[in-house]
Amino acid sequence: MDKNKHTAILLATYNGENFIKEQLNSLYSQTCKDWTLYVHDDGSTDNTATVLREFSLGNSNMTIMDYPKMGNPKDNFMSMLEKVDADYYLFCDQDDRWVSDKIEKEMNHMHLLEEKNPGKPVLVFSDLYVTDRRLNILSNSMWEHGGIRPELLKDFSLGGAFQYVTGCTMLFNKEAKKAALSHPYAKATMHDIWITLCVLKEKGIVSGIYEPLVYYRQHESNTLGASHWEQYGWLKKFLRIRYIVSRDIKHWRMLHVLNYGTYSKFLYNKYIKRRFITK
């Protein structure tokens, strides 16, 4: 990594005492160590804040940010993004575990893309292992498990219809941050989706790494996670349809802020045009 470049890991926490130590240990076991960890706790009522303070005592490249709670993951992450000045950013969830060379592999991919696309917003992301709360692997590929197709994220018109980028796998450059903050994000559903859309809107690069680099822990306290709807009965499947419709409407309203176009255009790209796109 370029020693003159500043890389920031942004870790948003809330009542994460059960898993936060394991995640912190995975960060400090990375093969790439040239970064600073910024943490903002969103008003935890358990021992998360204590764990963070104790861990920071032995790690000079860990900064605990002290400002009022934001109330939800999206605003917590976006507030940190606004406050931290860096050349590269990674979002980090409190309950996952990173593969030891995650940062190194993503940074290598980032540099290759920046060399080919100087001055452009660039965002890279990876596949994930889906695990249970003990990190036993349930699926070796969240992309295969969820039918995710990163190759569709090539331009705003088509790629804007999808929600394929998981925040805890993202690495993006300063130009991508500028793109994300150049539009009002009040209607954004989540921070990771918003940044991806803004990069595509500004004709930037969104590129997937076809390798799982995060152990994505599924447990009862997850804000969002991998779905297992195939195991449920007809009532649950009906509720799943309602959920999808509601999610699509919220996603289109977010796209509308970015002048995407009509709802029918969104539905066509998401459910029809994608069928004719190959890798």
XYZ file of C-alpha atoms in Angstrom, residues 21-190:
170
model
C -13.848 -8.761 20.369
C -13.694 -11.459 17.723
C -14.229 -8.902 14.974
C -11.589 -6.556 16.390
C -9.103 -9.424 16.587
C -9.773 -10.263 12.940
C -9.034 -6.652 11.964
C -5.765 -6.591 13.862
C -4.787 -9.935 12.322
C -4.990 -8.574 8.767
C -1.974 -9.046 6.497
C -2.354 -5.378 5.556
C -1.853 -3.220 8.640
C -1.571 0.277 7.164
C -4.926 1.713 8.267
C -6.740 3.483 11.084
C -9.840 2.095 12.777
C -12.581 4.611 13.611
C -15.420 3.481 15.850
C -18.670 5.164 16.761
C -20.964 3.458 19.258
C -24.627 4.327 18.755
C -25.703 4.387 22.393
C -25.150 0.767 23.471
C -26.753 -0.319 26.733
C -24.512 -3.370 27.157
C -20.716 -3.503 27.658
C -19.781 -2.663 24.065
C -18.367 0.765 24.927
C -16.239 -0.726 27.708
C -14.849 -3.405 25.387
C -13.966 -0.747 22.828
C -12.199 1.480 25.356
C -10.160 -1.424 26.726
C -9.174 -2.578 23.240
C -8.150 0.929 22.195
C -5.652 1.208 25.062
C -3.269 -1.177 23.330
C -3.854 0.002 19.765
C -2.765 3.495 18.813
C -4.394 3.261 15.371
C -7.879 2.935 16.893
C -9.946 6.090 17.374
C -13.234 6.105 19.284
C -15.398 8.928 17.957
C -17.356 10.827 20.569
C -20.555 12.437 19.346
C -24.315 11.861 19.877
C -25.980 8.652 18.742
C -27.523 8.602 15.265
C -30.288 6.060 15.872
C -29.756 3.578 13.023
C -26.929 1.841 11.108
C -27.270 3.910 7.929
C -26.925 7.265 9.666
C -24.224 5.935 11.980
C -22.038 4.854 9.061
C -22.790 7.930 6.977
C -21.997 10.257 9.883
C -18.579 8.644 10.268
C -17.999 8.889 6.532
C -18.745 12.619 6.687
C -16.392 13.192 9.622
C -13.363 11.068 8.651
C -10.978 12.307 5.965
C -9.186 9.470 4.166
C -8.190 8.258 0.713
C -9.886 4.874 1.090
C -12.737 3.625 3.264
C -13.961 0.227 4.462
C -17.204 -0.328 6.358
C -17.077 -2.869 9.175
C -19.927 -4.581 11.041
C -19.500 -5.534 14.683
C -20.530 -9.177 14.480
C -18.638 -10.580 11.480
C -15.093 -11.834 11.046
C -12.821 -10.810 8.206
C -10.631 -13.249 6.294
C -7.022 -12.384 7.154
C -6.097 -11.006 3.714
C -9.394 -9.218 3.003
C -7.934 -5.718 2.981
C -4.866 -6.747 0.999
C -6.879 -8.424 -1.759
C -9.414 -5.618 -1.994
C -6.684 -2.980 -2.053
C -4.824 -4.781 -4.851
C -8.057 -4.921 -6.847
C -8.709 -1.243 -6.122
C -5.278 -0.154 -7.366
C -5.664 -2.086 -10.621
C -9.020 -0.423 -11.269
C -7.733 3.047 -10.389
C -4.807 2.650 -12.780
C -7.242 1.886 -15.597
C -9.769 4.531 -14.508
C -7.847 7.521 -13.094
C -9.908 10.075 -11.211
C -13.080 7.975 -11.177
C -15.130 6.816 -8.185
C -14.237 3.167 -7.568
C -15.949 0.682 -5.263
C -14.894 -2.943 -4.843
C -16.704 -5.619 -2.858
C -16.532 -9.362 -2.302
C -18.558 -12.485 -1.772
C -19.189 -13.748 1.786
C -19.370 -16.971 3.755
C -22.809 -17.237 5.387
C -22.411 -18.631 8.909
C -24.384 -19.309 12.071
C -23.662 -17.455 15.317
C -20.692 -19.783 16.024
C -19.245 -19.119 12.548
C -20.090 -22.577 11.279
C -20.422 -22.136 7.520
C -23.966 -22.464 6.176
C -23.049 -21.436 2.627
C -19.663 -20.969 0.959
C -21.090 -18.208 -1.215
C -23.732 -15.672 -0.290
C -23.829 -14.698 -3.970
C -24.807 -18.238 -5.014
C -27.119 -18.587 -2.015
C -28.984 -15.396 -2.896
C -28.741 -15.512 -6.699
C -26.579 -12.383 -6.657
C -25.044 -11.275 -9.966
C -22.368 -8.608 -9.500
C -21.760 -8.399 -13.249
C -25.037 -6.479 -13.555
C -23.572 -3.509 -11.693
C -22.054 -1.920 -14.790
C -24.084 1.256 -15.261
C -26.678 3.309 -13.431
C -29.621 2.384 -15.650
C -29.321 -1.371 -15.132
C -27.175 -1.608 -12.005
C -29.317 0.910 -10.163
C -32.117 -1.623 -9.995
C -30.174 -3.971 -7.726
C -29.039 -4.160 -4.100
C -26.069 -6.470 -4.446
C -23.287 -4.810 -2.473
C -22.938 -5.825 1.176
C -21.454 -2.989 3.202
C -19.079 -5.075 5.309
C -17.232 -6.180 2.156
C -16.842 -2.726 0.598
C -13.687 -0.766 -0.116
C -14.120 2.553 -1.907
C -11.996 5.587 -2.714
C -12.342 9.270 -1.882
C -13.994 9.988 -5.234
C -16.718 7.477 -4.334
C -17.230 9.266 -1.013
C -17.588 12.588 -2.832
C -20.162 11.020 -5.137
C -22.165 9.677 -2.187
C -22.173 12.980 -0.317
C -22.976 15.108 -3.365
C -26.619 13.970 -3.197
C -29.037 14.170 -0.224
C -29.247 10.708 1.345
C -32.270 11.136 3.628
C -34.294 8.623 1.574
C -31.462 6.123 1.327
C -32.502 2.721 2.657
C -28.968 1.759 3.705
